[in-house]
Amino acid sequence: MQMPNLKEAKVRTQNTPRTINYNIKEDYKSLGKNKTYFIKTYGCQMNEHDTENIKAILEQMSFRESPIMENADLILLNTCAIRENAHNKVFGMIGRIKHLKESKPNIIVGMCGCMVQEEIIAEEIKNKYKWLDIVFGTHNINELPRILSQSLKENKLALEVYSIEGDIIENMPVKRESKYKAWVNIMYGCDKFCTYCIVPYTRGKQRSRTKENIIKEINELKKSGYKEITLLGQNVNAYGKDLGVGYDMSDLLSEAAKTGIERVRFITSHPWDFTDSMIEIIKKYPNVMPYIHLPLQSGSNRILKLMGRRYTKESYLELFNKIKEIPNVAITTDIIVGFPGETEEDFNDTLEVVKACKYDSAFTFIFSPREGTPAAKMIDNTPLEIKEKRLYILNNLINKYAREANENYLNKIVPVLLENISEKNSEMLMGYTDTMKLVNVKAPKDKLGQIVNVKINEVKTWSMDGEIIDEI
Ligand code: 5AD
Ligand code: SF4
């Protein structure tokens, strides 16, 4: 058993991370013969992409995917630690699975992802959920075949969670969710240590993949018909800083654009590392999409300082206005209300920034204390009802601007990558504009996977409807 340790998780050394080449032993390749798996994923895009790797590893072990949890022989929950409500959702689900296991004792049940990297959670599992079969963390997805085989052999919980700075694992197999758009990891971990955030503890030190491996992956995706890639990392703008070779995010972005793949996106940006040359590259290459997610978190300088965000309201607005000069750009954000000690005045500062930025949309959250982070120890005496009221006021404002931003699209013709059948109407397809607006389109199914010109006929707060004009 290998338990996580928060103290060790926050250590940062100058050591260069190891690059490990994934491979799977022959012995493990038939372990899942005639068995099926089901994975439920919580949280961010990084977790979604990890699930794509886990699925492919399981398939190398001869497991096949089951669309229904109740029918699966192996059930895995890939968990998120960012806020408390994720915890409740996961343990609610574990309760359901326990019932299932009582009637089908041979099923294999596992947990992985960020939540199990938390000391208290791993302890809870060890003490109260011994009936689980496998638990592994974010650092050892590549070891899944061995861990699973060990649990099956010994018929007891195999828990292996490492609190290390982390390695870079290359050549992991991947079963991608989409045939048209793909995630490409460019870096792992985060060294920013914003005081509220658990990510630097659950995902380790910032470590960038080499540009050669990234560009190779993009070229391969392009060759297999992918139209869109999203460069993925906790703080992509800091790409390359840890490599120390003077090659940064703007260099990578331009090289990614030069591969000629039709769409290049990137998430998530931290305002601190956003350079002017990145803005120039986005303006220069039409295949770098004019869509930026620029987390604000708070509009109060006092709170930003307590959060350890390293920018002020003024410098954020200056950057925002520079980005806004990119033609046709859409900008979205993340905001936390109710950070410890946030006053009405601080909250009003946040509203002022929102009014100045008129975001295309935003993810908004109530502060959730995460054990082990500095903010969890700060005195927080704002009642929950006040925090909820602030969230409500903020959301109303965000929705108003989201609707206004969408209204600008009415009767316009915009490029949309058609990626799926529409959820609201099976006769329609859905996709996203270059600016990341969700559009439901009247279009035949053979247009799936194409970027088409769509005339917008109707706009709502969170989506739009349109029809194809012609292909581009
Ligand atoms: N409480 C509330 N929201 C949080 N986020 C990160 N940590 C916390 C927390 N402890 C939000 C931030 C971040 C987004 C991914 O989640 O806004 O940008
Ligand atoms: Fe968390 Fe801050 Fe790193 Fe984002 S930049 S992952 S909010 S510590």
Short mmCIF file of C-alpha atoms and ligand atoms in Angstrom, two decimals:
data_model
loop_
_atom_site.label_atom_id
_atom_site.label_comp_id
_atom_site.label_asym_id
_atom_site.label_seq_id
_atom_site.Cartn_x
_atom_site.Cartn_y
_atom_site.Cartn_z
CA MET A 1 0.00 0.00 0.00
CA GLN A 2 1.34 3.43 -0.94
CA MET A 3 -0.46 6.36 0.71
CA PRO A 4 -0.36 10.01 -0.44
CA ASN A 5 1.24 12.69 1.72
CA LEU A 6 0.39 16.37 1.33
CA LYS A 7 3.69 17.60 2.75
CA GLU A 8 5.61 15.60 0.18
CA ALA A 9 3.16 16.68 -2.53
CA LYS A 10 4.13 20.32 -2.22
CA VAL A 11 7.90 19.80 -2.41
CA ARG A 12 9.49 21.34 -5.49
CA THR A 13 13.09 20.51 -6.40
CA GLN A 14 15.29 21.57 -9.32
CA ASN A 15 15.42 17.97 -10.53
CA THR A 16 14.58 17.37 -14.18
CA PRO A 17 11.54 15.09 -14.41
CA ARG A 18 12.06 11.60 -15.75
CA THR A 19 10.58 10.72 -19.11
CA ILE A 20 9.17 7.21 -19.02
CA ASN A 21 8.21 5.29 -22.11
CA TYR A 22 4.96 3.45 -21.51
CA ASN A 23 4.86 -0.21 -22.31
CA ILE A 24 2.75 -3.12 -21.19
CA LYS A 25 4.01 -6.60 -20.30
CA GLU A 26 2.70 -9.47 -22.42
CA ASP A 27 1.38 -11.20 -19.25
CA TYR A 28 -1.17 -8.46 -18.69
CA LYS A 29 -2.60 -8.40 -22.19
CA SER A 30 -5.24 -11.06 -21.66
CA LEU A 31 -6.23 -10.14 -18.11
CA GLY A 32 -9.51 -8.59 -19.24
CA LYS A 33 -10.52 -11.24 -21.77
CA ASN A 34 -14.33 -11.50 -22.05
CA LYS A 35 -14.67 -8.72 -19.49
CA THR A 36 -16.04 -5.21 -19.87
CA TYR A 37 -15.27 -1.88 -18.22
CA PHE A 38 -17.13 1.31 -17.44
CA ILE A 39 -15.44 4.58 -16.42
CA LYS A 40 -17.18 7.58 -14.94
CA THR A 41 -15.16 10.79 -15.18
CA TYR A 42 -15.51 13.84 -12.95
CA GLY A 43 -13.85 17.23 -13.31
CA CYS A 44 -11.70 19.01 -15.87
CA GLN A 45 -10.43 18.29 -19.36
CA MET A 46 -7.19 16.90 -17.94
CA ASN A 47 -9.22 14.17 -16.25
CA GLU A 48 -11.23 13.57 -19.42
CA HIS A 49 -8.01 13.08 -21.32
CA ASP A 50 -6.61 10.79 -18.62
CA THR A 51 -9.75 8.69 -19.04
CA GLU A 52 -8.97 8.42 -22.75
CA ASN A 53 -5.58 6.94 -21.79
CA ILE A 54 -7.06 4.62 -19.16
CA LYS A 55 -9.64 3.28 -21.63
CA ALA A 56 -6.93 2.47 -24.16
CA ILE A 57 -4.78 0.75 -21.51
CA LEU A 58 -7.75 -1.38 -20.44
CA GLU A 59 -8.40 -2.29 -24.08
CA GLN A 60 -4.77 -3.38 -24.43
CA MET A 61 -5.58 -5.71 -21.55
CA SER A 62 -8.49 -7.10 -23.66
CA PHE A 63 -11.28 -5.37 -21.71
CA ARG A 64 -14.10 -3.98 -23.87
CA GLU A 65 -16.11 -0.87 -23.06
CA SER A 66 -19.62 -1.24 -21.64
CA PRO A 67 -21.93 1.73 -22.12
CA ILE A 68 -23.89 0.71 -19.02
CA MET A 69 -22.29 0.67 -15.56
CA GLU A 70 -24.56 -2.08 -14.21
CA ASN A 71 -23.34 -4.51 -16.90
CA ALA A 72 -19.63 -3.88 -16.49
CA ASP A 73 -17.12 -6.25 -14.88
CA LEU A 74 -14.80 -3.36 -13.97
CA ILE A 75 -16.09 0.00 -12.75
CA LEU A 76 -13.67 2.88 -12.36
CA LEU A 77 -14.35 6.37 -11.02
CA ASN A 78 -11.86 8.99 -12.26
CA THR A 79 -12.31 11.66 -9.60
CA CYS A 80 -11.86 15.41 -9.11
CA ALA A 81 -10.69 17.23 -5.98
CA ILE A 82 -11.20 20.86 -6.92
CA ARG A 83 -14.27 21.45 -4.72
CA GLU A 84 -16.09 19.68 -1.92
CA ASN A 85 -19.23 18.87 -3.98
CA ALA A 86 -17.15 16.56 -6.20
CA HIS A 87 -16.39 14.55 -3.06
CA ASN A 88 -20.08 14.12 -2.21
CA LYS A 89 -20.94 13.08 -5.75
CA VAL A 90 -18.19 10.45 -5.84
CA PHE A 91 -19.03 8.91 -2.47
CA GLY A 92 -22.73 8.90 -3.42
CA MET A 93 -21.81 6.89 -6.50
CA ILE A 94 -19.54 4.56 -4.49
CA GLY A 95 -22.56 3.81 -2.28
CA ARG A 96 -24.56 2.78 -5.35
CA ILE A 97 -21.73 0.62 -6.61
CA LYS A 98 -21.44 -1.09 -3.22
CA HIS A 99 -25.02 -2.37 -3.62
CA LEU A 100 -24.12 -3.63 -7.06
CA LYS A 101 -21.06 -5.42 -5.69
CA GLU A 102 -23.18 -7.08 -3.02
CA SER A 103 -25.24 -8.77 -5.73
CA LYS A 104 -22.28 -9.31 -8.10
CA PRO A 105 -19.24 -9.87 -5.83
CA ASN A 106 -16.92 -10.56 -8.78
CA ILE A 107 -17.03 -7.09 -10.20
CA ILE A 108 -13.83 -5.06 -9.85
CA VAL A 109 -14.27 -1.54 -8.48
CA GLY A 110 -11.65 1.19 -8.54
CA MET A 111 -11.00 4.85 -7.92
CA CYS A 112 -8.36 7.06 -9.47
CA GLY A 113 -7.70 10.72 -10.27
CA CYS A 114 -7.18 13.79 -8.11
CA MET A 115 -9.39 12.93 -5.12
CA VAL A 116 -7.38 9.88 -4.13
CA GLN A 117 -4.27 12.06 -4.08
CA GLU A 118 -5.76 13.71 -0.95
CA GLU A 119 -4.47 12.26 2.29
CA ILE A 120 -7.86 12.32 4.04
CA ILE A 121 -9.57 10.55 1.16
CA ALA A 122 -6.95 7.81 0.92
CA GLU A 123 -7.27 7.30 4.70
CA GLU A 124 -11.06 7.14 4.37
CA ILE A 125 -10.76 4.51 1.64
CA LYS A 126 -8.25 2.46 3.64
CA ASN A 127 -10.50 2.47 6.70
CA LYS A 128 -14.04 2.47 5.38
CA TYR A 129 -13.91 1.27 1.78
CA LYS A 130 -11.62 -1.76 2.03
CA TRP A 131 -13.96 -3.57 -0.33
CA LEU A 132 -12.64 -1.49 -3.23
CA ASP A 133 -10.22 -3.40 -5.47
CA ILE A 134 -7.90 -0.80 -6.96
CA VAL A 135 -6.93 2.77 -6.16
CA PHE A 136 -4.24 4.62 -8.12
CA GLY A 137 -3.38 8.29 -8.49
CA THR A 138 -2.59 10.81 -11.20
CA HIS A 139 1.11 9.87 -11.28
CA ASN A 140 0.85 6.17 -12.03
CA ILE A 141 -1.87 5.65 -14.63
CA ASN A 142 0.80 3.84 -16.64
CA GLU A 143 1.04 1.22 -13.86
CA LEU A 144 -2.64 0.29 -14.05
CA PRO A 145 -2.01 -3.18 -15.62
CA ARG A 146 0.34 -4.21 -12.80
CA ILE A 147 -1.88 -2.78 -10.04
CA LEU A 148 -4.95 -4.49 -11.43
CA SER A 149 -3.18 -7.78 -11.83
CA GLN A 150 -1.90 -7.59 -8.24
CA SER A 151 -5.37 -6.90 -6.85
CA LEU A 152 -6.82 -9.85 -8.78
CA LYS A 153 -4.04 -12.17 -7.62
CA GLU A 154 -4.18 -11.20 -3.95
CA ASN A 155 -7.92 -10.59 -3.92
CA LYS A 156 -7.59 -7.46 -1.79
CA LEU A 157 -7.39 -3.70 -2.17
CA ALA A 158 -4.34 -2.52 -4.13
CA LEU A 159 -3.87 1.14 -3.21
CA GLU A 160 -0.92 2.92 -4.80
CA VAL A 161 -0.94 6.71 -4.72
CA TYR A 162 2.31 8.65 -5.02
CA SER A 163 2.87 12.21 -3.79
CA ILE A 164 5.77 12.99 -6.08
CA GLU A 165 6.72 15.82 -8.40
CA GLY A 166 5.84 13.49 -11.23
CA ASP A 167 7.26 12.07 -14.43
CA ILE A 168 6.43 12.62 -18.07
CA ILE A 169 4.97 9.45 -19.53
CA GLU A 170 5.25 9.21 -23.29
CA ASN A 171 3.59 6.77 -25.68
CA MET A 172 0.58 5.97 -23.54
CA PRO A 173 -2.15 4.58 -25.76
CA VAL A 174 -5.26 6.72 -26.16
CA LYS A 175 -8.87 5.97 -27.06
CA ARG A 176 -10.15 9.38 -28.09
CA GLU A 177 -13.74 10.40 -27.40
CA SER A 178 -14.05 12.27 -30.70
CA LYS A 179 -12.92 11.52 -34.25
CA TYR A 180 -12.61 15.19 -35.06
CA LYS A 181 -11.13 17.00 -32.07
CA ALA A 182 -8.39 15.91 -29.72
CA TRP A 183 -6.66 16.93 -26.52
CA VAL A 184 -2.89 17.23 -26.67
CA ASN A 185 -1.11 17.46 -23.31
CA ILE A 186 1.67 19.98 -23.49
CA MET A 187 2.48 20.13 -19.80
CA TYR A 188 1.52 18.54 -16.53
CA GLY A 189 1.22 19.90 -12.99
CA CYS A 190 1.34 23.44 -11.71
CA ASP A 191 3.78 25.51 -9.66
CA LYS A 192 1.58 28.55 -9.08
CA PHE A 193 0.19 27.43 -5.71
CA CYS A 194 -2.80 29.80 -5.70
CA THR A 195 -3.77 29.61 -2.04
CA TYR A 196 -7.21 28.03 -2.60
CA CYS A 197 -6.13 25.41 -5.12
CA ILE A 198 -5.39 21.72 -4.56
CA VAL A 199 -4.08 21.08 -8.09
CA PRO A 200 -0.35 21.66 -7.38
CA TYR A 201 -0.66 18.96 -4.68
CA THR A 202 -2.63 16.45 -6.73
CA ARG A 203 -0.87 16.89 -10.07
CA GLY A 204 2.72 17.66 -9.08
CA LYS A 205 5.35 19.98 -10.42
CA GLN A 206 5.04 21.86 -13.69
CA ARG A 207 6.68 19.73 -16.34
CA SER A 208 6.55 20.41 -20.05
CA ARG A 209 6.64 17.80 -22.77
CA THR A 210 9.26 18.39 -25.44
CA LYS A 211 8.11 20.32 -28.48
CA GLU A 212 9.22 17.42 -30.69
CA ASN A 213 6.81 15.00 -28.99
CA ILE A 214 3.97 17.54 -29.06
CA ILE A 215 4.36 18.48 -32.72
CA LYS A 216 4.73 14.80 -33.68
CA GLU A 217 1.41 14.07 -31.95
CA ILE A 218 -0.31 16.98 -33.73
CA ASN A 219 1.02 15.84 -37.13
CA GLU A 220 -0.23 12.32 -36.49
CA LEU A 221 -3.65 13.62 -35.50
CA LYS A 222 -3.82 15.75 -38.61
CA LYS A 223 -2.86 12.75 -40.74
CA SER A 224 -5.65 10.69 -39.21
CA GLY A 225 -8.21 13.33 -40.11
CA TYR A 226 -8.52 15.36 -36.90
CA LYS A 227 -9.70 18.92 -37.50
CA GLU A 228 -9.09 20.47 -34.11
CA ILE A 229 -6.58 20.11 -31.31
CA THR A 230 -6.59 21.68 -27.87
CA LEU A 231 -3.21 22.15 -26.22
CA LEU A 232 -3.85 21.09 -22.67
CA GLY A 233 -2.27 22.01 -19.35
CA GLN A 234 -3.08 23.52 -15.95
CA ASN A 235 -1.33 26.70 -16.94
CA VAL A 236 -0.35 26.41 -20.60
CA ASN A 237 1.09 29.91 -20.87
CA ALA A 238 3.98 28.81 -18.66
CA TYR A 239 4.83 26.09 -21.20
CA GLY A 240 8.57 25.57 -21.60
CA LYS A 241 9.69 27.64 -18.61
CA ASP A 242 10.83 24.49 -16.84
CA LEU A 243 12.74 23.22 -19.90
CA GLY A 244 15.07 26.21 -19.80
CA VAL A 245 15.79 26.22 -23.52
CA GLY A 246 14.22 29.59 -24.33
CA TYR A 247 11.30 28.03 -26.21
CA ASP A 248 7.97 29.28 -24.88
CA MET A 249 4.21 29.04 -25.44
CA SER A 250 4.20 31.53 -28.31
CA ASP A 251 6.86 29.45 -30.10
CA LEU A 252 4.86 26.28 -29.54
CA LEU A 253 1.63 27.94 -30.64
CA SER A 254 3.14 29.13 -33.90
CA GLU A 255 4.69 25.74 -34.58
CA ALA A 256 1.36 24.04 -33.85
CA ALA A 257 -0.33 26.48 -36.25
CA LYS A 258 2.27 25.73 -38.94
CA THR A 259 1.34 22.03 -38.92
CA GLY A 260 -1.69 23.26 -40.88
CA ILE A 261 -4.25 21.49 -38.68
CA GLU A 262 -7.50 23.40 -39.12
CA ARG A 263 -8.07 24.52 -35.56
CA VAL A 264 -5.68 25.06 -32.66
CA ARG A 265 -7.00 25.90 -29.20
CA PHE A 266 -5.35 26.00 -25.80
CA ILE A 267 -6.49 25.86 -22.16
CA THR A 268 -6.04 27.01 -19.44
CA SER A 269 -4.29 30.38 -19.38
CA HIS A 270 -3.05 32.13 -16.25
CA PRO A 271 -3.00 35.92 -16.74
CA TRP A 272 0.47 36.07 -15.17
CA ASP A 273 2.22 34.24 -18.02
CA PHE A 274 0.22 35.68 -20.95
CA THR A 275 2.77 37.36 -23.23
CA ASP A 276 2.37 39.95 -25.98
CA SER A 277 3.99 37.56 -28.42
CA MET A 278 1.23 35.01 -27.73
CA ILE A 279 -1.32 37.67 -28.69
CA GLU A 280 0.64 38.40 -31.88
CA ILE A 281 0.69 34.70 -32.81
CA ILE A 282 -3.06 34.38 -32.28
CA LYS A 283 -3.60 37.39 -34.55
CA LYS A 284 -1.17 36.09 -37.15
CA TYR A 285 -2.44 32.54 -37.68
CA PRO A 286 -6.07 32.10 -38.76
CA ASN A 287 -6.02 28.51 -37.50
CA VAL A 288 -5.30 29.60 -33.92
CA MET A 289 -8.83 30.10 -32.64
CA PRO A 290 -9.86 33.51 -31.28
CA TYR A 291 -11.06 32.12 -27.99
CA ILE A 292 -9.34 32.73 -24.66
CA HIS A 293 -10.26 31.44 -21.23
CA LEU A 294 -8.73 33.96 -18.83
CA PRO A 295 -9.53 33.17 -15.19
CA LEU A 296 -10.13 36.32 -13.11
CA GLN A 297 -10.99 34.59 -9.78
CA SER A 298 -11.64 37.96 -8.08
CA GLY A 299 -11.76 41.64 -9.03
CA SER A 300 -10.53 42.82 -5.62
CA ASN A 301 -6.82 43.53 -5.29
CA ARG A 302 -6.95 42.62 -1.62
CA ILE A 303 -8.48 39.20 -2.36
CA LEU A 304 -6.22 38.59 -5.37
CA LYS A 305 -3.26 39.07 -3.06
CA LEU A 306 -4.69 36.65 -0.50
CA MET A 307 -5.28 34.20 -3.35
CA GLY A 308 -1.63 34.51 -4.43
CA ARG A 309 -2.66 35.30 -7.99
CA ARG A 310 0.27 37.68 -8.72
CA TYR A 311 -1.75 40.25 -10.69
CA THR A 312 -3.96 43.20 -9.84
CA LYS A 313 -7.36 44.21 -11.16
CA GLU A 314 -5.56 46.93 -13.15
CA SER A 315 -2.98 44.63 -14.75
CA TYR A 316 -5.70 42.06 -15.50
CA LEU A 317 -7.78 44.71 -17.29
CA GLU A 318 -4.75 45.91 -19.23
CA LEU A 319 -4.12 42.36 -20.45
CA PHE A 320 -7.82 41.81 -21.14
CA ASN A 321 -7.93 44.92 -23.34
CA LYS A 322 -4.86 43.80 -25.28
CA ILE A 323 -6.43 40.39 -25.91
CA LYS A 324 -9.68 42.09 -26.90
CA GLU A 325 -7.82 43.62 -29.86
CA ILE A 326 -7.64 40.19 -31.49
CA PRO A 327 -10.33 40.43 -34.17
CA ASN A 328 -13.57 38.65 -33.28
CA VAL A 329 -12.14 37.26 -30.02
CA ALA A 330 -14.31 35.66 -27.33
CA ILE A 331 -13.11 35.69 -23.73
CA THR A 332 -14.46 33.60 -20.86
CA THR A 333 -13.43 33.40 -17.23
CA ASP A 334 -13.57 31.64 -13.85
CA ILE A 335 -14.65 33.51 -10.71
CA ILE A 336 -14.70 32.43 -7.06
CA VAL A 337 -17.05 34.20 -4.64
CA GLY A 338 -16.85 33.97 -0.86
CA PHE A 339 -13.09 33.60 -0.55
CA PRO A 340 -12.19 33.89 3.17
CA GLY A 341 -12.67 37.47 4.34
CA GLU A 342 -14.35 38.68 1.11
CA THR A 343 -16.38 41.80 1.98
CA GLU A 344 -19.27 43.45 0.10
CA GLU A 345 -16.71 45.93 -1.17
CA ASP A 346 -14.43 43.17 -2.49
CA PHE A 347 -17.40 41.50 -4.15
CA ASN A 348 -18.44 44.80 -5.74
CA ASP A 349 -14.93 45.11 -7.17
CA THR A 350 -15.48 41.74 -8.85
CA LEU A 351 -18.81 42.95 -10.28
CA GLU A 352 -17.07 46.08 -11.60
CA VAL A 353 -14.48 44.01 -13.48
CA VAL A 354 -17.24 41.80 -14.89
CA LYS A 355 -19.08 44.92 -16.07
CA ALA A 356 -15.90 46.22 -17.72
CA CYS A 357 -15.09 42.88 -19.41
CA LYS A 358 -18.59 41.76 -20.43
CA TYR A 359 -17.38 38.15 -20.70
CA ASP A 360 -18.76 35.80 -23.33
CA SER A 361 -19.44 33.45 -20.44
CA ALA A 362 -17.99 32.35 -17.11
CA PHE A 363 -17.73 29.49 -14.66
CA THR A 364 -18.55 30.75 -11.20
CA PHE A 365 -17.96 29.00 -7.88
CA ILE A 366 -18.38 29.43 -4.17
CA PHE A 367 -15.04 29.05 -2.39
CA SER A 368 -14.54 25.53 -1.14
CA PRO A 369 -11.81 24.97 1.49
CA ARG A 370 -9.41 22.22 0.44
CA GLU A 371 -7.50 20.64 3.29
CA GLY A 372 -3.77 21.27 3.06
CA THR A 373 -4.06 24.54 1.11
CA PRO A 374 -3.25 27.88 2.81
CA ALA A 375 -6.74 29.32 2.19
CA ALA A 376 -8.37 26.47 4.10
CA LYS A 377 -6.70 27.85 7.25
CA MET A 378 -7.81 31.46 6.69
CA ILE A 379 -10.58 32.84 8.86
CA ASP A 380 -13.83 32.69 6.93
CA ASN A 381 -16.83 34.15 8.72
CA THR A 382 -19.06 35.06 5.81
CA PRO A 383 -22.30 33.05 6.17
CA LEU A 384 -23.14 30.65 3.35
CA GLU A 385 -26.40 32.50 2.59
CA ILE A 386 -24.41 35.64 1.78
CA LYS A 387 -22.04 33.69 -0.45
CA GLU A 388 -25.02 32.15 -2.23
CA LYS A 389 -26.57 35.57 -2.70
CA ARG A 390 -23.33 36.87 -4.19
CA LEU A 391 -23.16 33.93 -6.55
CA TYR A 392 -26.75 34.59 -7.63
CA ILE A 393 -26.07 38.27 -8.32
CA LEU A 394 -22.87 37.42 -10.19
CA ASN A 395 -24.56 34.74 -12.28
CA ASN A 396 -27.34 37.10 -13.32
CA LEU A 397 -24.77 39.56 -14.57
CA ILE A 398 -22.73 36.87 -16.34
CA ASN A 399 -25.89 35.52 -18.03
CA LYS A 400 -26.88 38.98 -19.19
CA TYR A 401 -23.52 39.49 -20.93
CA ALA A 402 -23.49 35.93 -22.29
CA ARG A 403 -26.84 36.57 -23.93
CA GLU A 404 -25.70 39.94 -25.27
CA ALA A 405 -22.54 38.37 -26.71
CA ASN A 406 -24.64 35.73 -28.44
CA GLU A 407 -27.08 38.33 -29.79
CA ASN A 408 -24.21 39.81 -31.80
CA TYR A 409 -24.20 36.57 -33.78
CA LEU A 410 -27.79 36.84 -35.00
CA ASN A 411 -27.98 36.61 -38.82
CA LYS A 412 -24.20 36.33 -39.03
CA ILE A 413 -22.42 33.53 -40.89
CA VAL A 414 -19.87 31.68 -38.75
CA PRO A 415 -17.66 28.58 -39.16
CA VAL A 416 -18.79 25.58 -37.10
CA LEU A 417 -17.05 22.21 -36.71
CA LEU A 418 -19.94 19.75 -36.68
CA GLU A 419 -18.96 17.16 -34.12
CA ASN A 420 -22.05 15.28 -32.95
CA ILE A 421 -25.79 14.73 -33.10
CA SER A 422 -27.51 17.57 -31.25
CA GLU A 423 -28.63 16.67 -27.73
CA LYS A 424 -31.79 18.71 -27.98
CA ASN A 425 -32.94 17.50 -31.40
CA SER A 426 -31.76 14.29 -33.05
CA GLU A 427 -32.52 15.78 -36.48
CA MET A 428 -29.84 18.42 -35.90
CA LEU A 429 -26.07 18.36 -35.49
CA MET A 430 -24.09 20.32 -32.92
CA GLY A 431 -20.72 21.95 -32.94
CA TYR A 432 -18.70 24.96 -31.90
CA THR A 433 -17.77 28.17 -33.65
CA ASP A 434 -14.16 29.31 -33.80
CA THR A 435 -15.07 31.43 -30.74
CA MET A 436 -16.36 28.36 -28.85
CA LYS A 437 -20.08 29.12 -29.10
CA LEU A 438 -22.32 26.08 -29.06
CA VAL A 439 -24.49 25.92 -32.19
CA ASN A 440 -27.26 23.48 -33.11
CA VAL A 441 -27.38 23.20 -36.88
CA LYS A 442 -29.95 21.90 -39.32
CA ALA A 443 -27.64 19.65 -41.32
CA PRO A 444 -27.50 16.12 -42.73
CA LYS A 445 -25.42 13.57 -40.81
CA ASP A 446 -22.87 13.24 -43.59
CA LYS A 447 -21.62 16.70 -42.66
CA LEU A 448 -20.27 15.38 -39.35
CA GLY A 449 -16.59 16.15 -38.97
CA GLN A 450 -16.69 19.09 -41.37
CA ILE A 451 -16.21 22.77 -40.73
CA VAL A 452 -19.18 24.45 -42.39
CA ASN A 453 -20.52 27.98 -42.73
CA VAL A 454 -23.60 28.41 -40.58
CA LYS A 455 -26.10 31.25 -40.61
CA ILE A 456 -27.34 31.96 -37.09
CA ASN A 457 -31.15 32.19 -36.98
CA GLU A 458 -31.81 32.19 -33.27
CA VAL A 459 -29.76 32.95 -30.15
CA LYS A 460 -30.25 31.92 -26.54
CA THR A 461 -28.07 32.46 -23.48
CA TRP A 462 -26.02 29.26 -23.79
CA SER A 463 -26.49 28.21 -27.40
CA MET A 464 -27.60 29.27 -30.86
CA ASP A 465 -29.48 27.66 -33.74
CA GLY A 466 -28.51 27.93 -37.37
CA GLU A 467 -28.45 26.43 -40.83
CA ILE A 468 -25.69 25.56 -43.26
CA ILE A 469 -24.96 28.10 -45.96
CA ASP A 470 -22.13 26.31 -47.75
CA GLU A 471 -18.91 24.49 -46.95
CA ILE A 472 -15.57 26.19 -46.43
N1 5AD B 1 -12.98 26.64 -4.35
C1 5AD B 1 -13.75 27.12 -5.34
N2 5AD B 1 -13.36 27.17 -6.62
C2 5AD B 1 -12.12 26.72 -6.92
N3 5AD B 1 -11.45 26.65 -8.08
C3 5AD B 1 -10.24 26.11 -7.84
N4 5AD B 1 -10.10 25.82 -6.54
C4 5AD B 1 -11.26 26.20 -5.94
C5 5AD B 1 -11.74 26.17 -4.60
N5 5AD B 1 -10.98 25.71 -3.61
C6 5AD B 1 -11.98 27.13 -9.35
C7 5AD B 1 -11.11 28.25 -9.93
C8 5AD B 1 -10.41 27.56 -11.08
C9 5AD B 1 -11.47 26.55 -11.51
C10 5AD B 1 -10.95 25.43 -12.33
O1 5AD B 1 -12.00 26.08 -10.29
O2 5AD B 1 -11.95 29.28 -10.40
O3 5AD B 1 -10.05 28.44 -12.12
FE1 SF4 B 2 -4.72 26.00 -9.36
FE2 SF4 B 2 -3.66 28.47 -9.64
FE3 SF4 B 2 -2.40 26.31 -10.71
FE4 SF4 B 2 -4.72 27.17 -11.77
S1 SF4 B 2 -2.77 28.34 -11.70
S2 SF4 B 2 -4.14 25.00 -11.32
S3 SF4 B 2 -5.84 27.88 -9.97
S4 SF4 B 2 -2.74 26.72 -8.55
#
